[in-house]
Amino acid sequence: MLRKLPGDYTRDIVSTAPDSLVFRPTVVKTPAVFTIAVISFRATVGLFRMVWRHPLACLAVLAPIALGALCGWRVALVAVVATVSAPAGWRLAEPVSFTAWIGLRLRAWWRWMWNYRRHWQPVMAVSGLAKHIGGREYLPRLLKVTCTPTADVVAVKMLSGQSVTDWQDRTDNLAHGFTGYECRVVSAKPGRVTLVFPRRDVLASPIPALPITGDVQVSAVPVGVREDGSAYLLKLHGTHVLVAGATGAGKGSWLWSAIRGLLPAQHAGLVEIWALDPKLMELSYGRALFGDRYAADPGACADLLEAAVKVMQERAGRFAGVQRNHTPTVDDPFILVVVDEVAFLTAYQTDRKCRERITAALATLTTQGRAVGVGVLAALQDPRKEILSIRNLFPDKIALRLDEPAQVDLVLGDGARDRGALADQISPNPATGAGIGYVRLEASPEPVRVRAAYVSDSDIRAMVAEYAGTGEAR
């Protein structure tokens, strides 16, 4: 669509009053030579820009024409057939490399031309991201479209004065306008945003338990798959992680995937896993993996947490003035305290003294533990502050399926849902939604969509058969 020029809106005003005054702007006719010069300049710049942005597409069109003019149509036809046959053979022989080098680029060009460029002006205008000033329409600039195997990534230059929040508030408009089922806005750099439009959901199907490779990993362990299809490593050493989700959201998948990833390191003596299981339904199935560091009774849970605090304080005394960061060793292993349904211990516990002991111990561990190699991985259903007062002491948070939109920001922080963390829209069907969550790390405010692998009962039995006894105190 052409831009409106000054005076166009005034020209279109119609009054039915016979004696009304009609104001028209003064029209100055530009000499034809200047008009031709401007049009020629714009056409030349546009041509160079098209060649610069799409060299392969331009070459594919111009090369056969030039070859036919110079060498005849037969030579051009043979060259075209050979050129088409070579990529087809490449596609059949090496589909992965063909997709990476050719397929995704062709898809990006097609999506840019047919979907985004064609609909850019109306979508920007209807969604309110275009501005009209002085009779002119100003549009954000579509910079580049890149395709990954699972999503379209659109780089945009915002209008001067716009903020990332303006775009985050219109993700639904953008998703429907560009025929996507979802849109997420990522702040790229000052003045620019990146729009991510997933084309297909890699996380729609359950992920089987990841294989135990035997590699000793402590700082971060593989727990599942990201939305782009790559493996996701959950950082455990040097942080604390809170997993929040409604009943049946898949919290157990995150807990067991983390435990599963740490088993080789526990076998090597570099990790100790301490388990608190007040429900007696989740961690008890693999109780033999934790040795004598397992508790279910509230009193025993308080004792185990206070024992972890003592270890933490003893290490802090030895490390003071000597080292600032913890390195896992056999003498000072990384201790991961896993708490299933922490709200039962901190809010629903009827014994006030026991509840206060547990809350105090957890607060101490989450404020002082990560520097000396003591981490907490806790899961809960209700993310309200009155249920878990120390919620903000967990640097890294994971929001699984939640009941209300407001709960998303309670877990991940203000504005997380506007940035695309739609945890309240995750399917309640276990086959399609269990284990899916949005991860927000301390170092990045942008939520990442991940699905944790499902560790079945048979997987846990196999883990117990191979690694039982390695968690005993040395």
Short mmCIF file of C-alpha atoms in Angstrom, two decimals:
data_model
loop_
_atom_site.label_atom_id
_atom_site.label_comp_id
_atom_site.label_asym_id
_atom_site.label_seq_id
_atom_site.Cartn_x
_atom_site.Cartn_y
_atom_site.Cartn_z
CA MET A 1 0.00 0.00 0.00
CA LEU A 2 1.19 3.53 -0.80
CA ARG A 3 1.95 5.96 1.97
CA LYS A 4 -0.44 8.84 2.58
CA LEU A 5 0.92 12.24 1.64
CA PRO A 6 0.28 15.53 3.48
CA GLY A 7 -3.17 16.79 2.61
CA ASP A 8 -4.63 13.46 1.54
CA TYR A 9 -6.78 13.17 4.64
CA THR A 10 -7.99 16.78 4.28
CA ARG A 11 -8.88 16.16 0.65
CA ASP A 12 -11.13 13.24 1.56
CA ILE A 13 -13.21 15.22 4.07
CA VAL A 14 -16.76 15.68 2.80
CA SER A 15 -19.27 18.08 4.37
CA THR A 16 -23.00 18.11 3.60
CA ALA A 17 -23.45 21.72 4.74
CA PRO A 18 -23.95 23.94 1.66
CA ASP A 19 -22.21 26.94 3.20
CA SER A 20 -19.28 25.08 4.76
CA LEU A 21 -15.73 26.11 4.03
CA VAL A 22 -13.46 23.57 2.40
CA PHE A 23 -9.75 23.90 3.16
CA ARG A 24 -7.35 22.47 0.65
CA PRO A 25 -3.56 22.60 0.89
CA THR A 26 -1.57 24.41 -1.73
CA VAL A 27 -0.45 21.97 -4.40
CA VAL A 28 2.92 22.63 -6.01
CA LYS A 29 3.53 20.64 -9.17
CA THR A 30 6.97 19.12 -9.30
CA PRO A 31 8.75 19.26 -12.67
CA ALA A 32 8.69 15.91 -14.46
CA VAL A 33 12.48 15.75 -14.64
CA PHE A 34 12.75 15.72 -10.85
CA THR A 35 10.02 13.09 -10.53
CA ILE A 36 11.75 10.85 -13.07
CA ALA A 37 15.09 11.32 -11.31
CA VAL A 38 13.64 10.38 -7.92
CA ILE A 39 11.85 7.31 -9.31
CA SER A 40 15.00 6.21 -11.14
CA PHE A 41 17.11 6.64 -8.03
CA ARG A 42 14.67 4.66 -5.91
CA ALA A 43 14.47 1.89 -8.51
CA THR A 44 18.26 1.66 -8.70
CA VAL A 45 18.64 1.55 -4.93
CA GLY A 46 15.87 -1.05 -4.69
CA LEU A 47 17.53 -3.19 -7.35
CA PHE A 48 20.90 -3.13 -5.59
CA ARG A 49 19.21 -3.84 -2.27
CA MET A 50 17.39 -6.84 -3.72
CA VAL A 51 20.61 -8.24 -5.20
CA TRP A 52 22.44 -7.67 -1.92
CA ARG A 53 19.76 -9.32 0.19
CA HIS A 54 18.89 -12.19 -2.16
CA PRO A 55 21.92 -12.95 -4.34
CA LEU A 56 21.02 -16.60 -4.94
CA ALA A 57 17.45 -15.86 -5.98
CA CYS A 58 18.58 -13.13 -8.37
CA LEU A 59 21.29 -15.38 -9.79
CA ALA A 60 18.77 -18.18 -10.36
CA VAL A 61 16.61 -15.84 -12.45
CA LEU A 62 19.24 -13.82 -14.31
CA ALA A 63 21.80 -16.54 -15.08
CA PRO A 64 19.56 -18.61 -17.42
CA ILE A 65 18.46 -15.46 -19.25
CA ALA A 66 22.05 -14.31 -19.76
CA LEU A 67 23.20 -17.79 -20.76
CA GLY A 68 20.37 -18.14 -23.27
CA ALA A 69 21.19 -14.78 -24.83
CA LEU A 70 24.90 -15.58 -25.12
CA CYS A 71 24.96 -19.30 -25.91
CA GLY A 72 21.48 -20.21 -27.09
CA TRP A 73 18.46 -21.76 -25.47
CA ARG A 74 19.73 -25.36 -25.70
CA VAL A 75 22.80 -24.59 -23.62
CA ALA A 76 20.68 -22.65 -21.17
CA LEU A 77 18.22 -25.55 -20.88
CA VAL A 78 21.01 -28.06 -20.21
CA ALA A 79 22.50 -25.75 -17.59
CA VAL A 80 19.13 -25.31 -15.87
CA VAL A 81 18.48 -29.07 -15.81
CA ALA A 82 21.95 -29.74 -14.40
CA THR A 83 21.56 -26.99 -11.82
CA VAL A 84 18.20 -28.35 -10.69
CA SER A 85 19.37 -31.97 -10.67
CA ALA A 86 22.41 -31.28 -8.50
CA PRO A 87 20.43 -29.90 -5.52
CA ALA A 88 17.86 -32.67 -5.92
CA GLY A 89 20.59 -35.28 -5.69
CA TRP A 90 22.10 -33.46 -2.74
CA ARG A 91 18.70 -33.44 -1.06
CA LEU A 92 18.33 -37.20 -1.49
CA ALA A 93 21.90 -38.08 -0.50
CA GLU A 94 22.49 -35.66 2.40
CA PRO A 95 19.16 -34.20 3.57
CA VAL A 96 20.61 -32.74 6.78
CA SER A 97 23.35 -30.69 5.12
CA PHE A 98 21.00 -29.69 2.27
CA THR A 99 18.46 -28.37 4.75
CA ALA A 100 21.12 -26.43 6.66
CA TRP A 101 22.73 -24.81 3.61
CA ILE A 102 19.89 -24.51 1.08
CA GLY A 103 16.51 -25.57 2.44
CA LEU A 104 16.28 -23.16 5.36
CA ARG A 105 17.53 -20.25 3.26
CA LEU A 106 14.94 -20.92 0.58
CA ARG A 107 12.25 -21.21 3.22
CA ALA A 108 13.35 -17.92 4.79
CA TRP A 109 13.22 -16.16 1.43
CA TRP A 110 9.76 -17.54 0.69
CA ARG A 111 8.41 -16.69 4.14
CA TRP A 112 9.85 -13.18 3.89
CA MET A 113 8.28 -12.55 0.50
CA TRP A 114 4.94 -14.35 0.79
CA ASN A 115 4.05 -14.06 4.48
CA TYR A 116 5.82 -11.23 6.27
CA ARG A 117 6.51 -8.61 3.60
CA ARG A 118 3.07 -9.04 2.03
CA HIS A 119 1.19 -8.66 5.31
CA TRP A 120 3.58 -6.28 7.08
CA GLN A 121 1.75 -2.97 6.54
CA PRO A 122 -1.79 -4.14 7.39
CA VAL A 123 -0.67 -6.12 10.45
CA MET A 124 1.37 -3.20 11.78
CA ALA A 125 -1.51 -0.78 11.19
CA VAL A 126 -4.27 -2.92 12.70
CA SER A 127 -2.20 -3.96 15.72
CA GLY A 128 -1.32 -0.34 16.50
CA LEU A 129 2.42 -0.61 15.90
CA ALA A 130 2.31 1.77 12.92
CA LYS A 131 2.04 5.50 13.61
CA HIS A 132 0.40 8.35 11.70
CA ILE A 133 2.10 11.72 12.16
CA GLY A 134 1.41 14.76 10.05
CA GLY A 135 -0.55 12.74 7.52
CA ARG A 136 2.26 10.23 7.03
CA GLU A 137 2.27 6.58 8.02
CA TYR A 138 5.42 5.28 9.69
CA LEU A 139 6.05 1.54 9.85
CA PRO A 140 8.59 -0.50 11.83
CA ARG A 141 11.21 -1.82 9.44
CA LEU A 142 11.30 -5.51 8.54
CA LEU A 143 15.03 -6.25 8.56
CA LYS A 144 15.53 -9.97 8.09
CA VAL A 145 13.76 -13.32 8.24
CA THR A 146 15.70 -16.39 9.32
CA CYS A 147 14.31 -19.91 9.50
CA THR A 148 15.33 -22.61 11.94
CA PRO A 149 14.04 -26.18 11.65
CA THR A 150 11.17 -25.28 13.97
CA ALA A 151 10.54 -21.52 13.86
CA ASP A 152 10.72 -18.27 11.92
CA VAL A 153 12.95 -15.60 13.46
CA VAL A 154 12.08 -12.08 12.32
CA ALA A 155 14.39 -9.14 13.02
CA VAL A 156 12.63 -5.78 13.28
CA LYS A 157 13.79 -2.20 13.73
CA MET A 158 11.31 -0.41 15.96
CA LEU A 159 10.06 3.10 15.43
CA SER A 160 11.79 5.78 17.44
CA GLY A 161 10.03 6.03 20.77
CA GLN A 162 8.70 2.48 20.79
CA SER A 163 9.63 0.02 23.53
CA VAL A 164 9.82 -3.75 23.72
CA THR A 165 6.72 -3.67 25.92
CA ASP A 166 4.70 -2.19 23.04
CA TRP A 167 5.46 -5.33 21.04
CA GLN A 168 5.03 -7.76 23.93
CA ASP A 169 1.52 -6.43 24.51
CA ARG A 170 0.57 -7.35 20.94
CA THR A 171 1.89 -10.89 20.60
CA ASP A 172 -1.61 -12.26 19.94
CA ASN A 173 -2.14 -9.74 17.13
CA LEU A 174 1.19 -10.62 15.57
CA ALA A 175 0.65 -14.36 15.84
CA HIS A 176 -2.73 -14.28 14.12
CA GLY A 177 -1.68 -11.63 11.63
CA PHE A 178 1.24 -13.69 10.37
CA THR A 179 -0.64 -17.04 10.56
CA GLY A 180 1.34 -18.42 13.49
CA TYR A 181 0.00 -20.20 16.54
CA GLU A 182 2.29 -18.25 18.85
CA CYS A 183 4.62 -15.25 18.87
CA ARG A 184 7.37 -14.40 21.32
CA VAL A 185 9.20 -11.09 21.50
CA VAL A 186 12.88 -11.02 22.42
CA SER A 187 14.83 -7.83 23.03
CA ALA A 188 17.79 -7.97 20.63
CA LYS A 189 19.56 -4.64 21.17
CA PRO A 190 18.53 -1.00 21.55
CA GLY A 191 16.00 -0.11 18.90
CA ARG A 192 15.49 -3.66 17.67
CA VAL A 193 13.38 -6.66 18.59
CA THR A 194 13.28 -10.26 17.44
CA LEU A 195 9.96 -11.96 16.78
CA VAL A 196 9.92 -15.75 17.06
CA PHE A 197 7.07 -17.60 15.32
CA PRO A 198 7.18 -21.38 15.98
CA ARG A 199 6.03 -23.38 12.95
CA ARG A 200 5.67 -26.73 14.68
CA ASP A 201 5.79 -27.94 18.26
CA VAL A 202 8.74 -30.25 18.85
CA LEU A 203 7.58 -30.73 22.44
CA ALA A 204 4.11 -32.04 21.60
CA SER A 205 5.09 -35.68 22.23
CA PRO A 206 6.51 -37.12 25.47
CA ILE A 207 10.29 -37.48 25.61
CA PRO A 208 11.63 -40.80 26.92
CA ALA A 209 14.21 -40.80 29.69
CA LEU A 210 17.57 -39.59 28.44
CA PRO A 211 20.30 -42.24 28.40
CA ILE A 212 22.87 -42.24 31.20
CA THR A 213 26.09 -41.83 29.26
CA GLY A 214 28.46 -42.31 32.16
CA ASP A 215 29.98 -38.85 31.70
CA VAL A 216 30.50 -37.14 35.03
CA GLN A 217 28.55 -33.88 34.88
CA VAL A 218 28.01 -31.69 37.91
CA SER A 219 27.44 -28.07 36.95
CA ALA A 220 24.68 -28.75 34.40
CA VAL A 221 22.96 -31.97 33.42
CA PRO A 222 20.74 -32.86 30.44
CA VAL A 223 17.10 -33.01 31.51
CA GLY A 224 15.10 -32.59 28.31
CA VAL A 225 14.69 -30.84 24.99
CA ARG A 226 14.31 -27.17 24.09
CA GLU A 227 11.68 -25.86 21.74
CA ASP A 228 14.20 -25.72 18.89
CA GLY A 229 14.94 -29.43 19.26
CA SER A 230 18.32 -29.10 20.98
CA ALA A 231 19.17 -30.72 24.30
CA TYR A 232 18.59 -28.62 27.41
CA LEU A 233 21.13 -28.63 30.23
CA LEU A 234 19.79 -27.61 33.64
CA LYS A 235 22.31 -25.83 35.84
CA LEU A 236 22.33 -27.24 39.36
CA HIS A 237 25.75 -26.44 40.82
CA GLY A 238 26.08 -22.83 41.91
CA THR A 239 22.38 -22.04 41.99
CA HIS A 240 18.99 -23.05 43.42
CA VAL A 241 16.05 -24.12 41.26
CA LEU A 242 12.33 -23.81 41.99
CA VAL A 243 9.86 -25.88 39.94
CA ALA A 244 6.23 -24.74 40.18
CA GLY A 245 3.26 -26.41 38.54
CA ALA A 246 -0.26 -27.64 39.11
CA THR A 247 -1.10 -31.24 39.92
CA GLY A 248 -0.11 -33.46 37.02
CA ALA A 249 2.03 -30.77 35.38
CA GLY A 250 5.11 -33.01 35.36
CA LYS A 251 7.19 -31.80 38.30
CA GLY A 252 8.41 -35.36 38.85
CA SER A 253 9.90 -35.41 35.36
CA TRP A 254 12.14 -32.47 36.24
CA LEU A 255 13.17 -33.89 39.61
CA TRP A 256 13.95 -37.37 38.30
CA SER A 257 15.69 -36.11 35.15
CA ALA A 258 17.99 -33.98 37.31
CA ILE A 259 18.68 -36.91 39.64
CA ARG A 260 19.27 -39.21 36.68
CA GLY A 261 21.81 -36.82 35.17
CA LEU A 262 23.76 -36.63 38.45
CA LEU A 263 24.02 -40.38 39.09
CA PRO A 264 27.42 -40.85 37.35
CA ALA A 265 28.84 -37.95 39.38
CA GLN A 266 27.35 -39.42 42.56
CA HIS A 267 28.92 -42.77 41.70
CA ALA A 268 32.27 -40.97 41.32
CA GLY A 269 31.86 -39.36 44.75
CA LEU A 270 31.54 -35.80 43.45
CA VAL A 271 27.83 -35.40 44.24
CA GLU A 272 25.52 -36.23 47.12
CA ILE A 273 21.74 -36.17 46.63
CA TRP A 274 19.67 -35.52 49.76
CA ALA A 275 15.96 -36.21 49.29
CA LEU A 276 12.95 -34.87 51.18
CA ASP A 277 9.74 -36.65 50.22
CA PRO A 278 6.84 -35.59 52.49
CA LYS A 279 4.24 -37.05 50.11
CA LEU A 280 5.92 -40.48 50.10
CA MET A 281 4.80 -40.91 46.49
CA GLU A 282 7.56 -39.51 44.29
CA LEU A 283 11.11 -39.90 45.57
CA SER A 284 10.38 -42.97 47.69
CA TYR A 285 10.33 -45.10 44.55
CA GLY A 286 14.08 -44.62 44.23
CA ARG A 287 14.86 -44.38 47.92
CA ALA A 288 17.85 -46.71 47.63
CA LEU A 289 19.62 -44.10 45.49
CA PHE A 290 19.83 -41.68 48.41
CA GLY A 291 21.06 -44.02 51.13
CA ASP A 292 20.66 -42.53 54.59
CA ARG A 293 20.03 -39.05 53.15
CA TYR A 294 16.30 -39.58 52.68
CA ALA A 295 13.51 -38.19 54.87
CA ALA A 296 9.73 -38.23 54.66
CA ASP A 297 8.45 -37.47 58.15
CA PRO A 298 8.34 -33.69 58.81
CA GLY A 299 10.58 -34.04 61.84
CA ALA A 300 13.09 -36.10 59.88
CA CYS A 301 12.94 -33.55 57.05
CA ALA A 302 13.78 -30.77 59.50
CA ASP A 303 16.70 -32.80 60.87
CA LEU A 304 18.04 -33.50 57.37
CA LEU A 305 17.82 -29.84 56.36
CA GLU A 306 19.58 -28.74 59.54
CA ALA A 307 22.29 -31.32 58.85
CA ALA A 308 22.78 -29.75 55.42
CA VAL A 309 23.04 -26.34 57.09
CA LYS A 310 25.78 -27.66 59.39
CA VAL A 311 27.75 -29.00 56.43
CA MET A 312 27.33 -25.67 54.68
CA GLN A 313 28.51 -23.67 57.69
CA GLU A 314 31.48 -25.99 58.27
CA ARG A 315 32.56 -25.52 54.65
CA ALA A 316 32.09 -21.77 54.84
CA GLY A 317 34.41 -21.70 57.85
CA ARG A 318 37.10 -23.64 55.97
CA PHE A 319 36.70 -21.73 52.70
CA ALA A 320 36.76 -18.26 54.31
CA GLY A 321 39.76 -16.34 53.04
CA VAL A 322 40.95 -19.33 51.01
CA GLN A 323 38.52 -19.70 48.07
CA ARG A 324 35.37 -18.00 46.87
CA ASN A 325 33.91 -20.69 44.64
CA HIS A 326 33.28 -24.36 45.23
CA THR A 327 34.84 -27.08 43.11
CA PRO A 328 33.34 -30.55 43.64
CA THR A 329 35.79 -33.05 45.10
CA VAL A 330 35.48 -36.37 46.89
CA ASP A 331 36.14 -34.60 50.20
CA ASP A 332 33.77 -31.70 49.45
CA PRO A 333 31.15 -33.02 47.00
CA PHE A 334 28.34 -30.95 45.59
CA ILE A 335 25.23 -31.49 47.74
CA LEU A 336 21.85 -31.23 46.02
CA VAL A 337 18.88 -31.08 48.39
CA VAL A 338 15.79 -32.25 46.48
CA VAL A 339 12.47 -31.27 48.08
CA ASP A 340 9.23 -32.58 46.62
CA GLU A 341 6.16 -30.47 47.49
CA VAL A 342 8.01 -27.96 49.64
CA ALA A 343 4.72 -26.17 50.49
CA PHE A 344 3.66 -29.12 52.64
CA LEU A 345 6.67 -28.47 54.86
CA THR A 346 6.61 -24.65 54.89
CA ALA A 347 2.88 -23.80 54.86
CA TYR A 348 0.64 -26.80 55.48
CA GLN A 349 2.63 -28.35 58.32
CA THR A 350 0.52 -28.25 61.50
CA ASP A 351 3.49 -28.44 63.86
CA ARG A 352 4.51 -24.79 64.18
CA LYS A 353 7.97 -25.46 65.60
CA CYS A 354 8.74 -28.00 62.91
CA ARG A 355 7.49 -25.61 60.24
CA GLU A 356 9.68 -22.81 61.56
CA ARG A 357 12.74 -25.10 61.68
CA ILE A 358 12.22 -26.16 58.07
CA THR A 359 11.62 -22.61 56.82
CA ALA A 360 14.69 -21.30 58.64
CA ALA A 361 16.89 -24.09 57.31
CA LEU A 362 15.68 -23.61 53.73
CA ALA A 363 16.19 -19.85 53.99
CA THR A 364 19.73 -20.39 55.24
CA LEU A 365 20.57 -22.85 52.47
CA THR A 366 19.14 -20.69 49.70
CA THR A 367 20.93 -17.55 50.88
CA GLN A 368 24.34 -19.02 51.69
CA GLY A 369 24.58 -22.50 50.22
CA ARG A 370 25.45 -22.13 46.56
CA ALA A 371 28.85 -20.52 47.15
CA VAL A 372 30.03 -23.56 49.12
CA GLY A 373 28.47 -26.25 46.94
CA VAL A 374 25.05 -26.81 48.51
CA GLY A 375 22.10 -26.41 46.14
CA VAL A 376 18.33 -26.77 46.53
CA LEU A 377 15.95 -28.18 43.93
CA ALA A 378 12.39 -27.70 45.20
CA ALA A 379 8.97 -28.35 43.69
CA LEU A 380 5.59 -26.93 44.71
CA GLN A 381 2.05 -26.48 43.40
CA ASP A 382 0.93 -23.13 44.81
CA PRO A 383 3.39 -20.31 44.00
CA ARG A 384 1.81 -17.67 46.24
CA LYS A 385 4.12 -15.76 48.58
CA GLU A 386 2.23 -16.81 51.70
CA ILE A 387 2.78 -20.45 50.73
CA LEU A 388 6.52 -20.14 50.13
CA SER A 389 7.90 -16.94 51.60
CA ILE A 390 11.44 -17.66 50.34
CA ARG A 391 10.33 -17.98 46.71
CA ASN A 392 12.53 -15.11 45.56
CA LEU A 393 15.63 -16.74 47.06
CA PHE A 394 15.69 -19.21 44.16
CA PRO A 395 17.71 -17.63 41.31
CA ASP A 396 16.43 -20.01 38.64
CA LYS A 397 12.74 -20.79 38.27
CA ILE A 398 10.68 -23.15 36.13
CA ALA A 399 6.96 -22.63 35.52
CA LEU A 400 5.08 -25.74 34.40
CA ARG A 401 1.34 -25.73 33.76
CA LEU A 402 -0.33 -23.17 36.03
CA ASP A 403 -3.99 -22.48 36.72
CA GLU A 404 -4.07 -18.71 36.28
CA PRO A 405 -2.23 -16.17 34.10
CA ALA A 406 -1.24 -14.14 37.17
CA GLN A 407 0.64 -17.12 38.58
CA VAL A 408 3.12 -17.00 35.70
CA ASP A 409 4.54 -13.68 36.88
CA LEU A 410 4.47 -14.92 40.48
CA VAL A 411 6.85 -17.71 39.53
CA LEU A 412 9.01 -16.21 36.79
CA GLY A 413 8.84 -12.53 37.72
CA ASP A 414 6.97 -9.49 36.45
CA GLY A 415 6.46 -9.36 32.72
CA ALA A 416 7.40 -12.99 32.07
CA ARG A 417 4.04 -13.82 30.54
CA ASP A 418 4.21 -10.79 28.26
CA ARG A 419 7.57 -12.11 27.05
CA GLY A 420 5.96 -15.34 25.93
CA ALA A 421 5.86 -17.59 29.02
CA LEU A 422 2.30 -18.85 28.53
CA ALA A 423 2.41 -21.45 31.29
CA ASP A 424 -1.31 -21.07 31.94
CA GLN A 425 -2.03 -22.27 28.38
CA ILE A 426 -0.09 -25.54 28.60
CA SER A 427 -2.37 -28.48 27.87
CA PRO A 428 -3.67 -30.39 30.91
CA ASN A 429 -3.48 -33.58 28.86
CA PRO A 430 -0.47 -35.49 30.28
CA ALA A 431 0.47 -36.82 26.85
CA THR A 432 0.85 -33.34 25.36
CA GLY A 433 1.56 -31.06 28.33
CA ALA A 434 3.19 -32.94 31.22
CA GLY A 435 6.79 -31.85 31.74
CA ILE A 436 6.56 -28.76 29.53
CA GLY A 437 7.66 -25.59 31.26
CA TYR A 438 9.22 -22.18 30.85
CA VAL A 439 12.65 -21.70 32.38
CA ARG A 440 13.86 -18.31 33.52
CA LEU A 441 17.48 -18.17 34.58
CA GLU A 442 19.14 -15.65 36.83
CA ALA A 443 21.36 -14.43 33.99
CA SER A 444 18.58 -13.99 31.42
CA PRO A 445 15.04 -12.61 31.78
CA GLU A 446 13.88 -14.30 28.58
CA PRO A 447 11.88 -17.49 29.26
CA VAL A 448 12.91 -20.66 27.43
CA ARG A 449 10.34 -23.35 26.64
CA VAL A 450 11.57 -26.82 27.56
CA ARG A 451 10.08 -30.28 28.04
CA ALA A 452 11.70 -32.56 30.60
CA ALA A 453 12.14 -36.21 29.78
CA TYR A 454 9.69 -38.65 31.35
CA VAL A 455 11.45 -41.04 33.74
CA SER A 456 9.16 -44.06 34.07
CA ASP A 457 8.94 -46.54 36.94
CA SER A 458 10.98 -49.05 34.95
CA ASP A 459 13.65 -46.40 34.36
CA ILE A 460 13.83 -45.70 38.09
CA ARG A 461 14.10 -49.44 38.84
CA ALA A 462 16.99 -49.67 36.38
CA MET A 463 18.65 -46.67 38.04
CA VAL A 464 18.30 -48.30 41.45
CA ALA A 465 19.67 -51.59 40.17
CA GLU A 466 22.79 -49.92 38.79
CA TYR A 467 23.46 -47.08 41.21
CA ALA A 468 21.90 -48.12 44.55
CA GLY A 469 24.39 -47.74 47.37
CA THR A 470 26.51 -45.08 45.68
CA GLY A 471 24.77 -42.41 47.72
CA GLU A 472 25.83 -43.83 51.08
CA ALA A 473 27.84 -41.58 53.35
CA ARG A 474 31.58 -41.99 53.01
#
